[in-house]
Amino acid sequence: MGKIAVVGSINIDYVIEADRLPELGETVLGNHFFLSLGGKGANQAVAASRLGGDVALFGSIGNDENGQIIKGKMQKERVDLSHLNTIENHPSGAAFIELCDSENRIVVISGANMHTDVSYINSVTAELLKYDVILFQLETPLEMMEHIVPVLAENRKTIILNPAPALKLKEELINQITYLTPNEFEYGLILDSEDSMETLLKQYPNKLIITRGTKGVTYFDDEKQIDVPVIKVDAVDTTGAGDTFSGAFAVGISEGKGLYESIYFGNVAAGLSVTKKGAQTGMPYRNEVEQILKAGLSHESKGEDETN
Ligand code: RIB
């Protein structure tokens, strides 16, 4: 089994839940408030670890109370934290999440995550090269990715980018990435194109993997467009569904599964993750996913779209 390194953000999520989200200038009464561990990088590392991946997280936290909470919780998740960067005089990343009817809106304050930069990645490159599958997102500086991806590509690493939050990417970077996994709202911006999904999928066969919520995941193999189904669940919170998909997909790839099989593994894990509140709370363990795979269930989800 290959080893997985996740390079990415680590946040504390401040989640509020309300029956209706306020318009600008309006106040509404909410129902619940809770804190949970989040950040796309941390979420993807936890998802991969729970599914049996051998995972290390590369990223930054502040030298503050939230940093200590993050470390304590992540240690229980069997994720190697030995390369974490602790930043003096900067708060740990924080995300403010409004949850309503299983959907969410998120504002992230990056804090220490902006220190997962070129100078940090240079200091851990030798360690990073010990991993086989490297998983990135876009909540840490893009220049850091643009700097390290050519090095990883030269060393024939499998590079997965979950491009969220969406940013336009350089063609050169896209060419060096092995798998790019935007959702259906992100791919146009990332590829800077108004071409149809079908056209773009054909342009990037076996690379561009578009997650489409309840419609499943679509990619183009060498000959045709393939739709990989999702499972049928009652969604209560879609926060972290995309992260669960990415972490699970990385596990599938690290185990040498094929593309379709790795995507379906990701879909089952993501489907299970939305049945509980909180980005990481519902992330499934390996046996839960295996049970569903064995039962051969592959119905369309009746939950809401999984967008982050
Ligand atoms: O993808 C969900 C995550 O996005 C949340 O955990 C939040 O921290 C933001 O990074």
CSV table of C-alpha atoms and ligand atoms in Angstrom, one decimal:
chain,number,residue,atom,x,y,z
A,1,MET,CA,0.0,0.0,0.0
A,2,GLY,CA,1.3,3.5,-0.9
A,3,LYS,CA,1.7,6.2,1.7
A,4,ILE,CA,-0.4,9.3,1.5
A,5,ALA,CA,0.7,12.9,2.3
A,6,VAL,CA,-2.0,15.5,2.6
A,7,VAL,CA,-0.7,19.1,2.2
A,8,GLY,CA,-3.4,21.5,3.2
A,9,SER,CA,-5.4,23.6,5.6
A,10,ILE,CA,-6.3,22.9,9.2
A,11,ASN,CA,-9.2,24.8,10.8
A,12,ILE,CA,-11.5,24.9,13.8
A,13,ASP,CA,-15.1,25.1,12.4
A,14,TYR,CA,-17.6,27.3,14.2
A,15,VAL,CA,-20.9,25.9,13.0
A,16,ILE,CA,-24.3,27.5,13.5
A,17,GLU,CA,-27.5,25.9,12.4
A,18,ALA,CA,-30.7,27.8,11.6
A,19,ASP,CA,-34.1,27.0,9.8
A,20,ARG,CA,-33.4,29.9,7.6
A,21,LEU,CA,-30.2,31.9,6.9
A,22,PRO,CA,-30.5,35.7,7.2
A,23,GLU,CA,-30.5,38.1,4.3
A,24,LEU,CA,-27.9,41.0,4.5
A,25,GLY,CA,-28.8,43.3,7.4
A,26,GLU,CA,-31.3,40.8,8.9
A,27,THR,CA,-31.1,38.9,12.2
A,28,VAL,CA,-32.6,35.4,12.7
A,29,LEU,CA,-32.6,33.1,15.7
A,30,GLY,CA,-30.6,29.9,15.2
A,31,ASN,CA,-31.0,26.4,16.7
A,32,HIS,CA,-27.6,25.1,17.5
A,33,PHE,CA,-23.9,26.1,17.7
A,34,PHE,CA,-21.0,23.7,17.8
A,35,LEU,CA,-17.2,23.6,17.3
A,36,SER,CA,-15.6,20.9,15.3
A,37,LEU,CA,-12.3,20.1,13.6
A,38,GLY,CA,-12.1,21.1,10.0
A,39,GLY,CA,-10.1,22.5,7.1
A,40,LYS,CA,-10.0,20.8,3.8
A,41,GLY,CA,-6.5,19.4,4.4
A,42,ALA,CA,-7.3,18.0,7.9
A,43,ASN,CA,-10.6,16.7,6.8
A,44,GLN,CA,-9.1,14.8,3.9
A,45,ALA,CA,-6.3,13.4,6.1
A,46,VAL,CA,-8.9,12.1,8.7
A,47,ALA,CA,-11.1,10.6,6.0
A,48,ALA,CA,-8.1,8.8,4.5
A,49,SER,CA,-6.9,7.6,7.8
A,50,ARG,CA,-10.3,6.2,9.0
A,51,LEU,CA,-10.4,4.2,5.7
A,52,GLY,CA,-7.1,2.5,6.4
A,53,GLY,CA,-4.7,4.9,4.7
A,54,ASP,CA,-1.1,5.4,6.0
A,55,VAL,CA,-1.4,9.2,6.2
A,56,ALA,CA,0.7,12.3,7.2
A,57,LEU,CA,-0.6,15.8,7.3
A,58,PHE,CA,1.7,18.7,6.2
A,59,GLY,CA,0.3,22.1,7.2
A,60,SER,CA,0.3,24.9,9.8
A,61,ILE,CA,-1.4,25.7,13.0
A,62,GLY,CA,-1.1,28.7,15.4
A,63,ASN,CA,0.6,28.6,18.8
A,64,ASP,CA,-2.8,29.2,20.4
A,65,GLU,CA,-5.5,27.3,22.2
A,66,ASN,CA,-7.2,26.1,19.0
A,67,GLY,CA,-3.8,24.8,17.8
A,68,GLN,CA,-3.6,22.6,20.9
A,69,ILE,CA,-7.2,21.4,20.4
A,70,ILE,CA,-6.5,20.6,16.7
A,71,LYS,CA,-3.3,18.6,17.7
A,72,GLY,CA,-5.1,16.7,20.4
A,73,LYS,CA,-8.0,15.7,18.2
A,74,MET,CA,-5.9,14.8,15.2
A,75,GLN,CA,-3.6,12.6,17.2
A,76,LYS,CA,-6.6,10.4,18.0
A,77,GLU,CA,-7.1,10.0,14.3
A,78,ARG,CA,-3.9,8.1,13.6
A,79,VAL,CA,-2.6,10.8,11.3
A,80,ASP,CA,1.2,11.5,11.4
A,81,LEU,CA,1.5,15.2,12.5
A,82,SER,CA,5.3,15.2,12.9
A,83,HIS,CA,5.8,17.7,10.0
A,84,LEU,CA,3.3,20.3,11.2
A,85,ASN,CA,4.4,23.9,11.3
A,86,THR,CA,3.5,25.8,14.5
A,87,ILE,CA,3.4,29.5,13.8
A,88,GLU,CA,4.1,32.1,16.6
A,89,ASN,CA,1.7,35.1,16.9
A,90,HIS,CA,-0.8,33.8,14.3
A,91,PRO,CA,-4.1,32.2,15.1
A,92,SER,CA,-5.0,28.8,13.8
A,93,GLY,CA,-7.3,28.7,10.8
A,94,ALA,CA,-11.0,29.2,11.5
A,95,ALA,CA,-14.1,28.5,9.4
A,96,PHE,CA,-17.5,30.1,10.1
A,97,ILE,CA,-20.2,27.7,8.8
A,98,GLU,CA,-23.9,28.5,8.4
A,99,LEU,CA,-25.9,25.3,8.1
A,100,CYS,CA,-29.4,25.2,6.9
A,101,ASP,CA,-31.5,22.2,5.7
A,102,SER,CA,-28.3,20.1,5.2
A,103,GLU,CA,-26.6,22.8,3.0
A,104,ASN,CA,-24.0,25.2,4.1
A,105,ARG,CA,-22.2,28.5,3.5
A,106,ILE,CA,-18.6,28.9,4.7
A,107,VAL,CA,-16.2,31.8,5.3
A,108,VAL,CA,-12.7,30.8,6.1
A,109,ILE,CA,-10.1,33.0,7.9
A,110,SER,CA,-6.8,31.4,6.9
A,111,GLY,CA,-4.6,32.5,9.9
A,112,ALA,CA,-1.6,30.1,10.2
A,113,ASN,CA,-2.6,28.2,7.0
A,114,MET,CA,-1.0,31.0,4.9
A,115,HIS,CA,2.3,29.8,6.3
A,116,THR,CA,2.0,26.5,4.5
A,117,ASP,CA,4.1,28.4,1.9
A,118,VAL,CA,7.1,28.0,-0.3
A,119,SER,CA,9.6,28.3,2.6
A,120,TYR,CA,7.7,25.7,4.6
A,121,ILE,CA,7.4,23.2,1.7
A,122,ASN,CA,11.1,23.6,1.0
A,123,SER,CA,11.9,22.7,4.6
A,124,VAL,CA,9.9,19.4,4.3
A,125,THR,CA,10.5,18.4,0.7
A,126,ALA,CA,12.8,15.5,1.6
A,127,GLU,CA,10.1,14.1,3.9
A,128,LEU,CA,7.4,14.7,1.4
A,129,LEU,CA,9.3,12.7,-1.2
A,130,LYS,CA,8.9,9.6,1.0
A,131,TYR,CA,5.2,9.5,0.2
A,132,ASP,CA,3.6,8.0,-2.9
A,133,VAL,CA,0.3,9.9,-3.2
A,134,ILE,CA,0.2,13.6,-2.5
A,135,LEU,CA,-3.1,15.3,-2.0
A,136,PHE,CA,-3.6,19.1,-2.2
A,137,GLN,CA,-6.5,21.5,-2.0
A,138,LEU,CA,-6.5,25.3,-2.5
A,139,GLU,CA,-6.9,26.7,1.1
A,140,THR,CA,-3.1,27.1,1.3
A,141,PRO,CA,-1.0,29.4,-1.0
A,142,LEU,CA,-1.2,28.5,-4.7
A,143,GLU,CA,2.5,29.5,-5.2
A,144,MET,CA,3.5,26.7,-2.8
A,145,MET,CA,1.7,24.2,-5.0
A,146,GLU,CA,3.2,25.6,-8.2
A,147,HIS,CA,6.6,25.4,-6.6
A,148,ILE,CA,6.4,21.8,-5.3
A,149,VAL,CA,4.3,20.0,-7.9
A,150,PRO,CA,7.0,20.0,-10.6
A,151,VAL,CA,9.4,18.4,-8.0
A,152,LEU,CA,6.8,15.7,-7.2
A,153,ALA,CA,6.0,15.1,-10.8
A,154,GLU,CA,9.7,14.7,-11.6
A,155,ASN,CA,9.8,12.1,-8.9
A,156,ARG,CA,6.8,10.3,-10.4
A,157,LYS,CA,4.5,10.8,-7.5
A,158,THR,CA,0.7,10.5,-7.9
A,159,ILE,CA,-0.6,14.1,-7.4
A,160,ILE,CA,-4.2,14.7,-6.6
A,161,LEU,CA,-5.7,18.2,-6.4
A,162,ASN,CA,-9.1,18.8,-5.0
A,163,PRO,CA,-9.3,22.4,-6.3
A,164,ALA,CA,-11.4,24.0,-3.6
A,165,PRO,CA,-12.0,26.9,-3.1
A,166,ALA,CA,-11.9,27.3,-6.9
A,167,LEU,CA,-9.1,29.3,-8.6
A,168,LYS,CA,-8.0,29.5,-12.2
A,169,LEU,CA,-5.0,27.1,-12.6
A,170,LYS,CA,-2.1,27.3,-15.0
A,171,GLU,CA,-2.1,24.7,-17.8
A,172,GLU,CA,1.4,23.7,-16.9
A,173,LEU,CA,0.2,22.9,-13.3
A,174,ILE,CA,-2.8,20.9,-14.6
A,175,ASN,CA,-0.5,18.9,-16.9
A,176,GLN,CA,1.6,17.8,-13.9
A,177,ILE,CA,-1.3,16.8,-11.7
A,178,THR,CA,-2.4,13.2,-12.0
A,179,TYR,CA,-6.0,13.6,-10.9
A,180,LEU,CA,-8.0,16.9,-10.7
A,181,THR,CA,-11.3,16.6,-8.8
A,182,PRO,CA,-13.4,19.8,-9.0
A,183,ASN,CA,-17.2,19.8,-8.4
A,184,GLU,CA,-19.7,20.7,-11.1
A,185,PHE,CA,-19.6,24.4,-10.0
A,186,GLU,CA,-15.8,24.7,-10.0
A,187,TYR,CA,-14.4,23.1,-13.2
A,188,GLY,CA,-15.2,26.0,-15.5
A,189,LEU,CA,-13.4,28.5,-13.4
A,190,ILE,CA,-10.4,26.2,-12.7
A,191,LEU,CA,-9.9,25.5,-16.4
A,192,ASP,CA,-10.9,29.0,-17.4
A,193,SER,CA,-13.2,27.7,-20.0
A,194,GLU,CA,-16.9,28.0,-21.0
A,195,ASP,CA,-16.7,24.7,-23.0
A,196,SER,CA,-19.2,22.0,-22.0
A,197,MET,CA,-18.4,19.5,-19.3
A,198,GLU,CA,-18.3,16.8,-22.0
A,199,THR,CA,-15.8,18.7,-24.1
A,200,LEU,CA,-13.5,19.3,-21.1
A,201,LEU,CA,-13.7,15.7,-19.8
A,202,LYS,CA,-12.6,14.5,-23.2
A,203,GLN,CA,-9.7,17.1,-23.1
A,204,TYR,CA,-8.5,15.6,-19.9
A,205,PRO,CA,-9.2,11.8,-20.0
A,206,ASN,CA,-8.6,9.8,-16.8
A,207,LYS,CA,-7.5,13.1,-15.1
A,208,LEU,CA,-10.5,15.4,-14.8
A,209,ILE,CA,-12.9,13.9,-12.3
A,210,ILE,CA,-16.0,16.0,-11.8
A,211,THR,CA,-18.1,15.4,-8.6
A,212,ARG,CA,-21.7,16.2,-9.3
A,213,GLY,CA,-23.5,15.7,-5.9
A,214,THR,CA,-26.4,13.4,-6.2
A,215,LYS,CA,-25.8,12.9,-9.9
A,216,GLY,CA,-22.6,11.0,-9.1
A,217,VAL,CA,-19.0,11.5,-10.4
A,218,THR,CA,-18.1,11.8,-14.1
A,219,TYR,CA,-14.9,11.3,-16.0
A,220,PHE,CA,-13.8,10.3,-19.5
A,221,ASP,CA,-11.7,7.1,-19.9
A,222,ASP,CA,-9.8,6.5,-23.2
A,223,GLU,CA,-13.0,6.0,-25.1
A,224,LYS,CA,-16.2,7.1,-23.4
A,225,GLN,CA,-17.7,9.2,-20.6
A,226,ILE,CA,-18.2,7.2,-17.4
A,227,ASP,CA,-20.7,8.1,-14.6
A,228,VAL,CA,-20.0,6.6,-11.3
A,229,PRO,CA,-23.1,6.4,-9.1
A,230,VAL,CA,-23.5,7.6,-5.5
A,231,ILE,CA,-25.4,5.8,-2.7
A,232,LYS,CA,-28.8,6.6,-1.4
A,233,VAL,CA,-28.7,8.4,2.0
A,234,ASP,CA,-30.7,11.0,4.0
A,235,ALA,CA,-28.3,13.9,4.1
A,236,VAL,CA,-28.2,16.1,7.3
A,237,ASP,CA,-25.0,18.0,6.7
A,238,THR,CA,-23.0,18.0,3.4
A,239,THR,CA,-20.0,19.9,5.0
A,240,GLY,CA,-16.9,17.8,4.3
A,241,ALA,CA,-18.5,15.4,1.8
A,242,GLY,CA,-16.1,16.6,-0.9
A,243,ASP,CA,-13.2,16.1,1.5
A,244,THR,CA,-14.4,12.6,2.4
A,245,PHE,CA,-14.5,11.8,-1.3
A,246,SER,CA,-11.0,13.1,-1.8
A,247,GLY,CA,-9.5,11.3,1.2
A,248,ALA,CA,-11.2,8.0,0.2
A,249,PHE,CA,-10.3,8.4,-3.5
A,250,ALA,CA,-6.6,8.8,-2.4
A,251,VAL,CA,-6.8,5.6,-0.3
A,252,GLY,CA,-8.2,3.7,-3.3
A,253,ILE,CA,-5.4,5.0,-5.6
A,254,SER,CA,-2.8,4.3,-2.9
A,255,GLU,CA,-4.0,0.7,-2.7
A,256,GLY,CA,-3.7,0.2,-6.5
A,257,LYS,CA,-7.4,0.2,-7.2
A,258,GLY,CA,-8.5,1.2,-10.7
A,259,LEU,CA,-10.0,4.7,-11.4
A,260,TYR,CA,-13.6,3.6,-11.4
A,261,GLU,CA,-13.2,1.5,-8.2
A,262,SER,CA,-11.4,4.3,-6.4
A,263,ILE,CA,-14.1,6.8,-7.4
A,264,TYR,CA,-16.9,4.5,-6.3
A,265,PHE,CA,-15.0,3.9,-3.0
A,266,GLY,CA,-15.0,7.7,-2.6
A,267,ASN,CA,-18.7,8.0,-3.4
A,268,VAL,CA,-19.7,5.4,-0.8
A,269,ALA,CA,-17.5,7.1,1.9
A,270,ALA,CA,-18.9,10.6,0.9
A,271,GLY,CA,-22.4,9.3,1.0
A,272,LEU,CA,-22.0,8.0,4.5
A,273,SER,CA,-20.3,11.2,5.7
A,274,VAL,CA,-23.3,13.4,5.1
A,275,THR,CA,-25.6,11.4,7.5
A,276,LYS,CA,-24.1,13.2,10.6
A,277,LYS,CA,-23.5,16.8,11.4
A,278,GLY,CA,-19.9,18.2,11.3
A,279,ALA,CA,-17.3,17.9,8.6
A,280,GLN,CA,-15.5,15.0,10.3
A,281,THR,CA,-18.1,13.5,12.6
A,282,GLY,CA,-19.8,11.4,9.9
A,283,MET,CA,-16.6,10.3,8.1
A,284,PRO,CA,-16.9,6.6,7.9
A,285,TYR,CA,-14.5,3.8,9.0
A,286,ARG,CA,-13.3,1.2,6.6
A,287,ASN,CA,-15.7,-1.6,7.7
A,288,GLU,CA,-18.7,0.7,7.1
A,289,VAL,CA,-17.7,1.3,3.5
A,290,GLU,CA,-16.8,-2.3,3.0
A,291,GLN,CA,-20.3,-3.4,4.2
A,292,ILE,CA,-21.9,-1.3,1.5
A,293,LEU,CA,-19.5,-2.4,-1.2
A,294,LYS,CA,-20.2,-6.0,-0.3
A,295,ALA,CA,-23.9,-5.4,-0.4
A,296,GLY,CA,-23.4,-3.9,-3.9
A,297,LEU,CA,-25.7,-1.0,-3.2
A,298,SER,CA,-25.4,1.8,-5.8
A,299,HIS,CA,-28.6,3.7,-5.9
A,300,GLU,CA,-28.9,7.4,-6.6
A,301,SER,CA,-28.6,9.5,-3.4
A,302,LYS,CA,-31.7,11.4,-2.3
A,303,GLY,CA,-29.5,13.7,-0.2
A,304,GLU,CA,-28.6,17.2,-1.3
A,305,ASP,CA,-25.7,18.1,-3.5
A,306,GLU,CA,-22.3,17.5,-2.0
A,307,THR,CA,-20.3,20.6,-2.7
A,308,ASN,CA,-17.5,20.9,-0.2
B,1,RIB,O1,-14.7,21.4,3.1
B,1,RIB,C1,-15.2,21.7,4.3
B,1,RIB,C2,-14.2,22.6,5.1
B,1,RIB,O2,-14.1,23.8,4.4
B,1,RIB,C3,-14.7,22.9,6.5
B,1,RIB,O3,-14.3,22.0,7.4
B,1,RIB,C4,-14.0,24.3,6.7
B,1,RIB,O4,-13.0,24.3,7.6
B,1,RIB,C5,-13.5,24.7,5.3
B,1,RIB,O5,-12.2,24.6,5.2
